[in-house]
mmCIF file of C-alpha atoms in Angstrom:
data_model
loop_
_atom_site.group_PDB
_atom_site.id
_atom_site.type_symbol
_atom_site.label_atom_id
_atom_site.label_comp_id
_atom_site.label_asym_id
_atom_site.label_seq_id
_atom_site.Cartn_x
_atom_site.Cartn_y
_atom_site.Cartn_z
ATOM 1 C CA GLY A 1 25.969 87.044 60.973
ATOM 2 C CA SER A 2 28.545 88.333 63.432
ATOM 3 C CA CYS A 3 27.764 89.289 67.001
ATOM 4 C CA ASN A 4 30.324 91.053 69.194
ATOM 5 C CA THR A 5 28.441 90.463 72.468
ATOM 6 C CA GLY A 6 28.015 86.683 72.345
ATOM 7 C CA PRO A 7 26.607 83.970 70.109
ATOM 8 C CA VAL A 8 23.927 84.712 67.553
ATOM 9 C CA GLN A 9 20.782 83.203 69.015
ATOM 10 C CA CYS A 10 17.312 82.213 67.951
ATOM 11 C CA CYS A 11 14.578 83.167 70.418
ATOM 12 C CA ASN A 12 11.005 81.912 70.548
ATOM 13 C CA SER A 13 9.887 85.486 71.082
ATOM 14 C CA VAL A 14 11.468 88.951 71.123
ATOM 15 C CA GLN A 15 9.427 91.688 72.790
ATOM 16 C CA LYS A 16 9.851 95.026 74.546
ATOM 17 C CA ALA A 17 10.716 94.769 78.252
ATOM 18 C CA ASP A 18 7.477 96.500 79.250
ATOM 19 C CA ALA A 19 5.236 94.131 77.261
ATOM 20 C CA PRO A 20 2.629 92.246 79.334
ATOM 21 C CA GLY A 21 4.085 88.908 80.361
ATOM 22 C CA VAL A 22 7.666 89.988 79.697
ATOM 23 C CA ALA A 23 7.594 92.485 82.570
ATOM 24 C CA THR A 24 6.079 89.768 84.799
ATOM 25 C CA LEU A 25 8.760 87.250 83.781
ATOM 26 C CA LEU A 26 11.549 89.771 84.426
ATOM 27 C CA GLY A 27 10.033 90.497 87.841
ATOM 28 C CA LEU A 28 9.856 86.798 88.731
ATOM 29 C CA LEU A 29 13.518 86.430 87.779
ATOM 30 C CA GLY A 30 14.476 89.540 89.769
ATOM 31 C CA ILE A 31 15.783 91.325 86.674
ATOM 32 C CA VAL A 32 15.460 95.114 86.778
ATOM 33 C CA LEU A 33 15.973 96.954 83.497
ATOM 34 C CA GLN A 34 16.690 100.661 83.243
ATOM 35 C CA ASP A 35 15.404 100.743 79.661
ATOM 36 C CA VAL A 36 11.806 99.535 79.336
ATOM 37 C CA ASN A 37 12.180 99.803 75.541
ATOM 38 C CA ALA A 38 14.976 97.195 75.514
ATOM 39 C CA ASN A 39 14.208 94.127 73.413
ATOM 40 C CA VAL A 40 14.042 90.974 75.500
ATOM 41 C CA GLY A 41 14.449 87.547 73.923
ATOM 42 C CA ILE A 42 12.434 84.746 75.514
ATOM 43 C CA THR A 43 13.674 81.127 75.495
ATOM 44 C CA CYS A 44 16.816 81.644 73.419
ATOM 45 C CA SER A 45 19.296 79.093 72.106
ATOM 46 C CA PRO A 46 22.574 79.567 70.271
ATOM 47 C CA ILE A 47 21.913 78.991 66.586
ATOM 48 C CA SER A 48 24.756 76.474 66.403
ATOM 49 C CA VAL A 49 22.697 74.204 68.698
ATOM 50 C CA ILE A 50 19.727 74.386 66.341
ATOM 51 C CA GLY A 51 21.874 73.581 63.311
ATOM 52 C CA GLY A 52 22.859 76.686 61.425
ATOM 53 C CA GLY A 53 19.618 78.553 61.951
ATOM 54 C CA GLU A 54 17.487 76.346 59.743
ATOM 55 C CA GLY A 55 14.165 75.664 61.363
ATOM 56 C CA ALA A 56 14.448 78.597 63.725
ATOM 57 C CA SER A 57 10.907 79.751 64.362
ATOM 58 C CA ALA A 58 11.948 83.313 65.123
ATOM 59 C CA GLN A 59 14.305 86.048 63.951
ATOM 60 C CA PRO A 60 17.971 85.387 64.708
ATOM 61 C CA VAL A 61 19.177 87.951 67.241
ATOM 62 C CA CYS A 62 22.320 89.241 68.910
ATOM 63 C CA CYS A 63 21.792 90.048 72.602
ATOM 64 C CA GLU A 64 23.884 92.170 74.961
ATOM 65 C CA ASP A 65 23.148 90.150 78.115
ATOM 66 C CA ASN A 66 22.861 86.368 77.892
ATOM 67 C CA SER A 67 23.541 85.673 81.578
ATOM 68 C CA HIS A 68 20.070 84.407 82.523
ATOM 69 C CA GLY A 69 20.335 80.768 81.438
ATOM 70 C CA GLY A 70 18.542 81.126 78.109
ATOM 71 C CA VAL A 71 15.209 81.933 79.763
ATOM 72 C CA VAL A 72 15.614 85.578 78.819
ATOM 73 C CA SER A 73 18.268 87.544 76.960
ATOM 74 C CA ILE A 74 18.424 91.316 77.229
ATOM 75 C CA GLY A 75 19.136 93.948 74.592
ATOM 76 C CA CYS A 76 18.443 91.787 71.527
ATOM 77 C CA MET A 77 18.883 93.172 68.022
ATOM 78 C CA PRO A 78 17.904 91.307 64.844
ATOM 79 C CA VAL A 79 20.759 90.017 62.697
ATOM 80 C CA SER A 80 20.767 88.650 59.179
ATOM 81 C CA LEU A 81 22.576 85.376 58.612
#
């Protein structure tokens, strides 16, 4: 479970950037994405906070851009632990 762009995270939801709701959330946060097919993680936490990934309700992911305070993470790819 390595991630070269930041911590492996567990997100409540991972959806395409152009999905209804996700696009609205990105707009409210002032985040403009060039790639509407990018996977966006919603409400993400580092897995170490959760306790090794046990009890994570969603797929563990590795995201390219985690600079939005955990509300959204951009460019998320599934990882296996």
